PDB file of C-alpha atoms in Angstrom:
ATOM      1  CA  MET I 284      38.168  -3.699  78.164  1.00 48.00           C
ATOM      2  CA  THR I 285      35.050  -3.928  80.308  1.00 50.00           C
ATOM      3  CA  ASN I 286      31.412  -3.092  79.961  1.00 61.00           C
ATOM      4  CA  SER I 287      29.098  -1.978  82.720  1.00 55.00           C
ATOM      5  CA  ALA I 288      26.410  -4.243  84.103  1.00 60.00           C
ATOM      6  CA  ASP I 289      23.846  -1.968  82.483  1.00 73.00           C
ATOM      7  CA  GLU I 290      25.161  -2.457  78.952  1.00 89.00           C
ATOM      8  CA  PRO I 291      23.402  -5.098  76.853  1.00 96.00           C
ATOM      9  CA  HIS I 292      25.398  -8.177  75.909  1.00 97.00           C
ATOM     10  CA  LEU I 293      24.560  -7.498  72.254  1.00 98.00           C
ATOM     11  CA  LYS I 294      24.938  -4.088  70.633  1.00 98.00           C
ATOM     12  CA  VAL I 295      22.893  -3.379  67.510  1.00 98.00           C
ATOM     13  CA  GLU I 296      23.831  -0.631  65.072  1.00 98.00           C
ATOM     14  CA  ARG I 297      22.016   0.107  61.819  1.00 97.00           C
ATOM     15  CA  ASP I 298      23.558   1.983  58.912  1.00 94.00           C
ATOM     16  CA  ASP I 299      21.047   2.185  56.053  1.00 92.00           C
ATOM     17  CA  GLY I 300      20.593  -1.389  54.825  1.00 96.00           C
ATOM     18  CA  VAL I 301      23.285  -2.958  57.023  1.00 98.00           C
ATOM     19  CA  VAL I 302      22.909  -4.046  60.646  1.00 98.00           C
ATOM     20  CA  VAL I 303      26.034  -4.641  62.741  1.00 98.00           C
ATOM     21  CA  LEU I 304      25.607  -6.930  65.745  1.00 98.00           C
ATOM     22  CA  THR I 305      28.417  -6.772  68.302  1.00 98.00           C
ATOM     23  CA  MET I 306      28.680  -9.461  70.969  1.00 98.00           C
ATOM     24  CA  ASN I 307      29.376  -7.374  74.047  1.00 98.00           C
ATOM     25  CA  ASN I 308      30.820  -9.337  76.941  1.00 96.00           C
ATOM     26  CA  PRO I 309      34.483  -8.346  76.551  1.00 97.00           C
ATOM     27  CA  GLN I 310      35.564  -9.042  80.117  1.00 95.00           C
ATOM     28  CA  ARG I 311      34.720 -12.708  79.414  1.00 95.00           C
ATOM     29  CA  ARG I 312      36.100 -12.614  75.837  1.00 97.00           C
ATOM     30  CA  ASN I 313      32.522 -12.292  74.577  1.00 97.00           C
ATOM     31  CA  ALA I 314      31.473 -15.615  76.078  1.00 96.00           C
ATOM     32  CA  LEU I 315      27.866 -16.430  75.301  1.00 96.00           C
ATOM     33  CA  THR I 316      25.300 -15.613  77.981  1.00 94.00           C
ATOM     34  CA  PRO I 317      21.542 -16.284  78.132  1.00 93.00           C
ATOM     35  CA  SER I 318      20.967 -12.544  77.702  1.00 94.00           C
ATOM     36  CA  MET I 319      23.223 -12.348  74.646  1.00 96.00           C
ATOM     37  CA  ILE I 320      21.585 -15.329  72.979  1.00 95.00           C
ATOM     38  CA  THR I 321      18.092 -13.988  73.685  1.00 95.00           C
ATOM     39  CA  LEU I 322      19.034 -10.651  72.133  1.00 97.00           C
ATOM     40  CA  MET I 323      20.491 -12.416  69.095  1.00 97.00           C
ATOM     41  CA  ALA I 324      17.320 -14.463  68.606  1.00 96.00           C
ATOM     42  CA  GLU I 325      15.312 -11.244  68.658  1.00 96.00           C
ATOM     43  CA  ALA I 326      17.765  -9.534  66.301  1.00 97.00           C
ATOM     44  CA  TRP I 327      17.541 -12.321  63.707  1.00 97.00           C
ATOM     45  CA  ASP I 328      13.749 -11.937  63.714  1.00 96.00           C
ATOM     46  CA  GLU I 329      14.006  -8.189  63.231  1.00 97.00           C
ATOM     47  CA  ILE I 330      16.575  -8.486  60.439  1.00 98.00           C
ATOM     48  CA  ASP I 331      14.559 -11.007  58.452  1.00 97.00           C
ATOM     49  CA  GLY I 332      11.331  -9.113  59.093  1.00 96.00           C
ATOM     50  CA  ASP I 333      12.565  -5.757  57.743  1.00 97.00           C
ATOM     51  CA  ASP I 334      12.768  -5.451  53.952  1.00 95.00           C
ATOM     52  CA  GLY I 335      14.981  -2.396  54.355  1.00 96.00           C
ATOM     53  CA  ILE I 336      17.774  -4.499  55.842  1.00 97.00           C
ATOM     54  CA  ARG I 337      19.893  -6.072  53.106  1.00 97.00           C
ATOM     55  CA  ALA I 338      22.775  -7.608  55.086  1.00 98.00           C
ATOM     56  CA  ALA I 339      23.990  -8.192  58.637  1.00 98.00           C
ATOM     57  CA  ILE I 340      27.456  -8.260  60.184  1.00 98.00           C
ATOM     58  CA  LEU I 341      28.346 -10.168  63.363  1.00 98.00           C
ATOM     59  CA  THR I 342      31.462  -9.219  65.321  1.00 98.00           C
ATOM     60  CA  GLY I 343      32.801  -9.020  68.875  1.00 98.00           C
ATOM     61  CA  GLU I 344      33.647  -6.200  71.249  1.00 98.00           C
ATOM     62  CA  GLY I 345      37.306  -5.727  72.135  1.00 97.00           C
ATOM     63  CA  SER I 346      40.001  -8.166  71.052  1.00 96.00           C
ATOM     64  CA  SER I 347      37.950 -11.389  70.925  1.00 97.00           C
ATOM     65  CA  TYR I 348      35.166 -12.536  68.631  1.00 98.00           C
ATOM     66  CA  CYS I 349      33.419 -15.139  70.811  1.00 98.00           C
ATOM     67  CA  VAL I 350      34.899 -17.959  72.902  1.00 97.00           C
ATOM     68  CA  GLY I 351      31.615 -19.857  73.191  1.00 95.00           C
ATOM     69  CA  GLY I 352      29.760 -20.718  76.353  1.00 87.00           C
ATOM     70  CA  ASP I 353      31.355 -19.798  79.668  1.00 76.00           C
ATOM     71  CA  LEU I 354      32.448 -23.191  81.045  1.00 65.00           C
ATOM     72  CA  ALA I 355      33.213 -21.640  84.421  1.00 66.00           C
ATOM     73  CA  ASP I 356      29.530 -20.751  84.734  1.00 64.00           C
ATOM     74  CA  GLY I 357      28.309 -23.931  83.072  1.00 58.00           C
ATOM     75  CA  TRP I 358      24.846 -22.663  82.161  1.00 57.00           C
ATOM     76  CA  MET I 359      25.017 -24.162  78.649  1.00 59.00           C
ATOM     77  CA  VAL I 360      25.443 -27.644  80.121  1.00 55.00           C
ATOM     78  CA  ARG I 361      22.767 -27.198  82.809  1.00 53.00           C
ATOM     79  CA  GLY I 362      20.370 -25.368  80.527  1.00 52.00           C
ATOM     80  CA  SER I 363      19.253 -21.748  80.732  1.00 42.00           C
ATOM     81  CA  SER I 364      15.775 -22.177  82.187  1.00 42.00           C
ATOM     82  CA  GLY I 365      14.927 -19.208  84.324  1.00 37.00           C
ATOM     83  CA  LYS I 366      17.964 -17.188  83.258  1.00 43.00           C
ATOM     84  CA  ALA I 367      16.963 -15.905  79.832  1.00 44.00           C
ATOM     85  CA  PRO I 368      13.844 -13.804  79.329  1.00 43.00           C
ATOM     86  CA  ALA I 369      11.764 -15.799  76.861  1.00 42.00           C
ATOM     87  CA  PRO I 370       9.159 -14.090  74.696  1.00 42.00           C
ATOM     88  CA  GLU I 371       5.794 -15.814  74.942  1.00 44.00           C
ATOM     89  CA  ARG I 372       5.954 -16.997  71.345  1.00 47.00           C
ATOM     90  CA  LYS I 373       9.058 -19.111  72.031  1.00 61.00           C
ATOM     91  CA  SER I 374      10.306 -21.505  74.658  1.00 63.00           C
ATOM     92  CA  ALA I 375      13.651 -20.891  76.352  1.00 61.00           C
ATOM     93  CA  GLY I 376      15.028 -23.845  74.407  1.00 64.00           C
ATOM     94  CA  SER I 377      13.962 -22.479  71.043  1.00 84.00           C
ATOM     95  CA  ILE I 378      15.425 -19.087  71.895  1.00 88.00           C
ATOM     96  CA  ILE I 379      18.792 -20.740  72.524  1.00 88.00           C
ATOM     97  CA  THR I 380      18.766 -22.741  69.296  1.00 90.00           C
ATOM     98  CA  ASP I 381      17.461 -19.763  67.287  1.00 93.00           C
ATOM     99  CA  GLY I 382      19.958 -17.376  68.832  1.00 94.00           C
ATOM    100  CA  LEU I 383      22.861 -19.722  68.121  1.00 94.00           C
ATOM    101  CA  LEU I 384      21.619 -20.201  64.536  1.00 94.00           C
ATOM    102  CA  LEU I 385      21.281 -23.907  65.175  1.00 90.00           C
ATOM    103  CA  THR I 386      17.644 -24.309  64.146  1.00 88.00           C
ATOM    104  CA  ARG I 387      17.341 -21.315  61.861  1.00 91.00           C
ATOM    105  CA  THR I 388      19.146 -19.864  58.886  1.00 93.00           C
ATOM    106  CA  LEU I 389      19.081 -16.124  58.426  1.00 96.00           C
ATOM    107  CA  ALA I 390      17.404 -15.245  55.125  1.00 96.00           C
ATOM    108  CA  LYS I 391      19.597 -12.167  54.700  1.00 97.00           C
ATOM    109  CA  PRO I 392      23.350 -12.464  54.013  1.00 98.00           C
ATOM    110  CA  LEU I 393      25.295 -12.710  57.262  1.00 98.00           C
ATOM    111  CA  ILE I 394      28.935 -11.590  57.324  1.00 98.00           C
ATOM    112  CA  ALA I 395      31.316 -12.491  60.148  1.00 99.00           C
ATOM    113  CA  ALA I 396      34.004  -9.977  61.116  1.00 99.00           C
ATOM    114  CA  VAL I 397      36.198 -12.213  63.273  1.00 98.00           C
ATOM    115  CA  ASN I 398      38.268  -9.821  65.354  1.00 98.00           C
ATOM    116  CA  GLY I 399      39.925 -12.387  67.623  1.00 98.00           C
ATOM    117  CA  ALA I 400      39.467 -15.785  69.250  1.00 98.00           C
ATOM    118  CA  CYS I 401      36.557 -17.715  67.726  1.00 98.00           C
ATOM    119  CA  LEU I 402      36.084 -20.825  69.837  1.00 98.00           C
ATOM    120  CA  GLY I 403      33.419 -23.308  70.873  1.00 96.00           C
ATOM    121  CA  GLY I 404      29.935 -21.941  70.312  1.00 95.00           C
ATOM    122  CA  GLY I 405      31.427 -18.905  68.596  1.00 97.00           C
ATOM    123  CA  CYS I 406      33.042 -21.165  66.000  1.00 98.00           C
ATOM    124  CA  GLU I 407      29.813 -23.150  65.663  1.00 96.00           C
ATOM    125  CA  MET I 408      27.799 -19.995  64.926  1.00 97.00           C
ATOM    126  CA  LEU I 409      30.492 -18.981  62.451  1.00 98.00           C
ATOM    127  CA  GLN I 410      29.536 -21.968  60.316  1.00 97.00           C
ATOM    128  CA  GLN I 411      26.099 -20.417  59.769  1.00 96.00           C
ATOM    129  CA  THR I 412      27.538 -17.171  58.426  1.00 98.00           C
ATOM    130  CA  ASP I 413      27.859 -16.678  54.681  1.00 98.00           C
ATOM    131  CA  ILE I 414      30.954 -14.522  54.234  1.00 98.00           C
ATOM    132  CA  ARG I 415      33.821 -14.539  56.734  1.00 98.00           C
ATOM    133  CA  ILE I 416      36.684 -12.146  57.377  1.00 98.00           C
ATOM    134  CA  ALA I 417      39.358 -12.958  59.955  1.00 98.00           C
ATOM    135  CA  GLU I 418      41.941 -10.670  61.490  1.00 98.00           C
ATOM    136  CA  GLU I 419      45.450 -12.084  61.285  1.00 98.00           C
ATOM    137  CA  HIS I 420      45.654 -12.846  65.029  1.00 98.00           C
ATOM    138  CA  ALA I 421      42.343 -14.739  65.156  1.00 98.00           C
ATOM    139  CA  VAL I 422      42.197 -18.426  66.093  1.00 98.00           C
ATOM    140  CA  PHE I 423      39.411 -20.904  65.383  1.00 98.00           C
ATOM    141  CA  GLY I 424      38.708 -23.947  67.505  1.00 98.00           C
ATOM    142  CA  LEU I 425      36.237 -26.444  68.905  1.00 97.00           C
ATOM    143  CA  PRO I 426      37.825 -27.403  72.252  1.00 95.00           C
ATOM    144  CA  GLU I 427      34.750 -29.136  73.700  1.00 93.00           C
ATOM    145  CA  ALA I 428      36.219 -32.662  73.588  1.00 94.00           C
ATOM    146  CA  LYS I 429      39.089 -31.531  75.819  1.00 92.00           C
ATOM    147  CA  TRP I 430      36.520 -31.050  78.586  1.00 87.00           C
ATOM    148  CA  GLY I 431      34.429 -34.150  77.927  1.00 90.00           C
ATOM    149  CA  LEU I 432      31.858 -32.234  75.880  1.00 90.00           C
ATOM    150  CA  ILE I 433      30.840 -32.313  72.216  1.00 91.00           C
ATOM    151  CA  ALA I 434      30.700 -29.563  69.625  1.00 92.00           C
ATOM    152  CA  GLY I 435      27.002 -30.249  69.191  1.00 88.00           C
ATOM    153  CA  ALA I 436      25.609 -26.901  68.054  1.00 89.00           C
ATOM    154  CA  GLY I 437      25.890 -27.872  64.404  1.00 90.00           C
ATOM    155  CA  SER I 438      29.590 -28.602  63.946  1.00 93.00           C
ATOM    156  CA  THR I 439      29.321 -32.381  63.566  1.00 93.00           C
ATOM    157  CA  VAL I 440      26.926 -31.755  60.672  1.00 91.00           C
ATOM    158  CA  ARG I 441      28.263 -28.580  59.065  1.00 93.00           C
ATOM    159  CA  LEU I 442      32.014 -28.448  59.471  1.00 95.00           C
ATOM    160  CA  LYS I 443      32.791 -31.486  57.282  1.00 95.00           C
ATOM    161  CA  ARG I 444      30.749 -29.840  54.527  1.00 94.00           C
ATOM    162  CA  GLN I 445      32.692 -26.587  54.705  1.00 96.00           C
ATOM    163  CA  ILE I 446      36.303 -27.723  55.063  1.00 98.00           C
ATOM    164  CA  PRO I 447      38.079 -31.000  54.208  1.00 98.00           C
ATOM    165  CA  TYR I 448      36.677 -33.993  56.102  1.00 97.00           C
ATOM    166  CA  THR I 449      39.964 -34.971  57.709  1.00 98.00           C
ATOM    167  CA  LYS I 450      40.643 -31.445  58.979  1.00 98.00           C
ATOM    168  CA  ALA I 451      37.097 -31.161  60.352  1.00 97.00           C
ATOM    169  CA  MET I 452      37.570 -34.463  62.174  1.00 98.00           C
ATOM    170  CA  GLU I 453      40.907 -33.294  63.565  1.00 98.00           C
ATOM    171  CA  MET I 454      39.451 -30.035  64.847  1.00 98.00           C
ATOM    172  CA  ILE I 455      36.501 -31.759  66.541  1.00 96.00           C
ATOM    173  CA  LEU I 456      38.309 -34.822  67.918  1.00 97.00           C
ATOM    174  CA  THR I 457      41.521 -33.158  69.128  1.00 97.00           C
ATOM    175  CA  GLY I 458      40.131 -29.768  70.092  1.00 96.00           C
ATOM    176  CA  GLU I 459      43.220 -28.106  68.623  1.00 97.00           C
ATOM    177  CA  PRO I 460      42.664 -24.684  66.998  1.00 98.00           C
ATOM    178  CA  LEU I 461      43.488 -23.290  63.566  1.00 98.00           C
ATOM    179  CA  SER I 462      45.334 -20.029  63.009  1.00 98.00           C
ATOM    180  CA  ALA I 463      43.770 -17.416  60.746  1.00 98.00           C
ATOM    181  CA  ALA I 464      46.160 -18.440  57.980  1.00 98.00           C
ATOM    182  CA  GLU I 465      45.169 -22.103  58.365  1.00 98.00           C
ATOM    183  CA  ALA I 466      41.473 -21.206  58.446  1.00 98.00           C
ATOM    184  CA  TYR I 467      41.930 -19.351  55.169  1.00 98.00           C
ATOM    185  CA  HIS I 468      43.928 -22.222  53.649  1.00 98.00           C
ATOM    186  CA  PHE I 469      41.212 -24.759  54.453  1.00 98.00           C
ATOM    187  CA  GLY I 470      38.382 -22.453  53.386  1.00 98.00           C
ATOM    188  CA  LEU I 471      36.802 -21.743  56.766  1.00 98.00           C
ATOM    189  CA  VAL I 472      37.212 -17.998  56.107  1.00 98.00           C
ATOM    190  CA  GLY I 473      37.421 -16.093  52.852  1.00 98.00           C
ATOM    191  CA  HIS I 474      39.636 -13.159  53.856  1.00 98.00           C
ATOM    192  CA  VAL I 475      42.453 -12.478  56.316  1.00 98.00           C
ATOM    193  CA  VAL I 476      43.107  -8.829  57.132  1.00 98.00           C
ATOM    194  CA  PRO I 477      45.412  -6.922  59.491  1.00 98.00           C
ATOM    195  CA  THR I 478      44.382  -6.547  63.123  1.00 98.00           C
ATOM    196  CA  GLY I 479      41.590  -4.024  63.533  1.00 98.00           C
ATOM    197  CA  GLN I 480      40.393  -4.112  59.923  1.00 98.00           C
ATOM    198  CA  SER I 481      37.812  -6.925  59.883  1.00 98.00           C
ATOM    199  CA  LEU I 482      34.777  -4.699  60.403  1.00 98.00           C
ATOM    200  CA  GLU I 483      35.924  -2.276  57.710  1.00 98.00           C
ATOM    201  CA  LYS I 484      36.299  -5.169  55.261  1.00 98.00           C
ATOM    202  CA  ALA I 485      32.918  -6.578  56.274  1.00 98.00           C
ATOM    203  CA  ARG I 486      31.254  -3.217  55.653  1.00 98.00           C
ATOM    204  CA  GLU I 487      32.930  -3.031  52.245  1.00 98.00           C
ATOM    205  CA  ILE I 488      31.548  -6.421  51.247  1.00 98.00           C
ATOM    206  CA  ALA I 489      28.126  -5.647  52.736  1.00 98.00           C
ATOM    207  CA  ALA I 490      27.936  -2.502  50.599  1.00 98.00           C
ATOM    208  CA  LYS I 491      28.509  -4.613  47.485  1.00 98.00           C
ATOM    209  CA  VAL I 492      25.758  -7.018  48.535  1.00 98.00           C
ATOM    210  CA  CYS I 493      23.381  -4.143  49.246  1.00 97.00           C
ATOM    211  CA  ALA I 494      23.972  -2.675  45.787  1.00 97.00           C
ATOM    212  CA  ASN I 495      22.634  -5.834  44.154  1.00 97.00           C
ATOM    213  CA  GLY I 496      19.045  -6.868  43.550  1.00 97.00           C
ATOM    214  CA  PRO I 497      17.559  -7.812  46.939  1.00 97.00           C
ATOM    215  CA  LEU I 498      15.310 -10.521  45.515  1.00 97.00           C
ATOM    216  CA  ALA I 499      18.220 -11.986  43.557  1.00 98.00           C
ATOM    217  CA  VAL I 500      20.410 -12.044  46.678  1.00 98.00           C
ATOM    218  CA  ARG I 501      17.679 -13.496  48.880  1.00 97.00           C
ATOM    219  CA  ASN I 502      16.755 -16.250  46.441  1.00 97.00           C
ATOM    220  CA  ALA I 503      20.356 -17.090  45.600  1.00 97.00           C
ATOM    221  CA  LYS I 504      21.084 -17.686  49.288  1.00 97.00           C
ATOM    222  CA  ALA I 505      17.823 -19.580  49.768  1.00 96.00           C
ATOM    223  CA  SER I 506      18.605 -21.857  46.828  1.00 96.00           C
ATOM    224  CA  ILE I 507      22.116 -22.582  48.068  1.00 95.00           C
ATOM    225  CA  ILE I 508      20.841 -23.438  51.546  1.00 94.00           C
ATOM    226  CA  ALA I 509      17.813 -25.454  50.411  1.00 93.00           C
ATOM    227  CA  SER I 510      19.728 -27.522  47.872  1.00 93.00           C
ATOM    228  CA  GLY I 511      22.511 -28.224  50.352  1.00 88.00           C
ATOM    229  CA  TRP I 512      24.364 -31.412  49.541  1.00 85.00           C
ATOM    230  CA  LEU I 513      21.544 -33.156  47.714  1.00 84.00           C
ATOM    231  CA  ASP I 514      22.270 -35.010  44.515  1.00 83.00           C
ATOM    232  CA  GLU I 515      22.371 -32.720  41.501  1.00 82.00           C
ATOM    233  CA  ALA I 516      18.992 -33.694  40.018  1.00 89.00           C
ATOM    234  CA  ASP I 517      17.071 -32.912  43.219  1.00 89.00           C
ATOM    235  CA  ALA I 518      19.140 -29.789  43.875  1.00 86.00           C
ATOM    236  CA  ARG I 519      18.466 -28.502  40.344  1.00 87.00           C
ATOM    237  CA  GLN I 520      14.712 -28.610  40.939  1.00 91.00           C
ATOM    238  CA  ILE I 521      15.117 -26.480  44.033  1.00 91.00           C
ATOM    239  CA  GLU I 522      17.378 -24.057  42.193  1.00 87.00           C
ATOM    240  CA  GLN I 523      14.876 -23.667  39.362  1.00 92.00           C
ATOM    241  CA  ARG I 524      12.100 -22.694  41.758  1.00 92.00           C
ATOM    242  CA  PHE I 525      14.122 -19.792  43.078  1.00 92.00           C
ATOM    243  CA  VAL I 526      15.501 -18.841  39.651  1.00 92.00           C
ATOM    244  CA  VAL I 527      12.035 -18.556  38.079  1.00 93.00           C
ATOM    245  CA  GLU I 528      10.859 -16.129  40.785  1.00 94.00           C
ATOM    246  CA  VAL I 529      13.867 -13.889  40.196  1.00 94.00           C
ATOM    247  CA  MET I 530      13.775 -13.980  36.407  1.00 93.00           C
ATOM    248  CA  ARG I 531      10.078 -13.037  36.342  1.00 93.00           C
ATOM    249  CA  SER I 532      10.554 -10.154  38.775  1.00 96.00           C
ATOM    250  CA  GLY I 533      10.502  -6.440  38.215  1.00 95.00           C
ATOM    251  CA  ASP I 534      14.081  -6.265  39.472  1.00 96.00           C
ATOM    252  CA  ALA I 535      15.240  -8.507  36.623  1.00 94.00           C
ATOM    253  CA  LYS I 536      13.516  -6.250  34.085  1.00 94.00           C
ATOM    254  CA  GLU I 537      14.973  -3.175  35.761  1.00 94.00           C
ATOM    255  CA  GLY I 538      18.470  -4.673  35.793  1.00 95.00           C
ATOM    256  CA  LEU I 539      18.360  -5.372  32.057  1.00 93.00           C
ATOM    257  CA  ALA I 540      16.937  -1.926  31.341  1.00 94.00           C
ATOM    258  CA  ALA I 541      19.650  -0.273  33.432  1.00 94.00           C
ATOM    259  CA  PHE I 542      22.336  -2.302  31.672  1.00 93.00           C
ATOM    260  CA  SER I 543      21.019  -1.218  28.274  1.00 93.00           C
ATOM    261  CA  ALA I 544      20.758   2.406  29.371  1.00 95.00           C
ATOM    262  CA  LYS I 545      24.206   2.303  31.019  1.00 95.00           C
ATOM    263  CA  ARG I 546      22.818   3.591  34.319  1.00 96.00           C
ATOM    264  CA  PRO I 547      22.732   2.225  37.875  1.00 95.00           C
ATOM    265  CA  PRO I 548      19.712  -0.036  38.480  1.00 95.00           C
ATOM    266  CA  ARG I 549      16.941   1.036  40.824  1.00 95.00           C
ATOM    267  CA  PHE I 550      15.910  -2.170  42.560  1.00 96.00           C
ATOM    268  CA  THR I 551      12.728  -2.528  44.606  1.00 94.00           C
ATOM    269  CA  GLY I 552      13.055  -6.135  45.768  1.00 93.00           C
ATOM    270  CA  ARG I 553      10.035  -7.220  43.709  1.00 92.00           C
TER     271      ARG I 553
END
């Protein structure tokens, strides 16, 4: 599958409260490009800035999810100065780290529909998604060490927190990939579905998220991220801050009223 030179390297589709972002460089197995990363950085800003958007889905065009930076081109090693259009409010460097979700966390729930190979930078971005669906043929890997590089877009920090330490070390130090079944076994993904069904499953889960109270969802994610792997006493203080805002909200009152009246709640996000 190919795309024309005129097609953007990121396709954005909105369906009510859900935005689907499709990495669109299929002739290079959706390898990351400066243009793609710039468009992703802009998309994250738009998603978090629009109260009408409740969830986002990230997937790939064709039969691959994302195989990371194109090593044949080498721009990620050299840097992307002069290749990526940088909005005035950001440097080229901050666009790269924002786009790759290295220095930002999306406030809205982000669901990955992994429709094929998820390698290198693609696998590093995956670790910043919240809910993950893999098609049965997908593979997950961090092959950087095989080429004298390091999986340094978050994996040395995040991966050991998301899957068992020894398996994270093996993935990073050997560069050997996991199958979809192995990724599910070790908890890197939450669902494995037949080929071609990851986006459908992601939309199904997104619809469930969108049906819930937006403030409750936003603060629940924020609390989980902010408390991280702190000790329980410090983490509890962070949790309480987010809990109090939700429990005092109009949505909480509406949810209880709807439960009592046996009707669907009408949430406003406030």
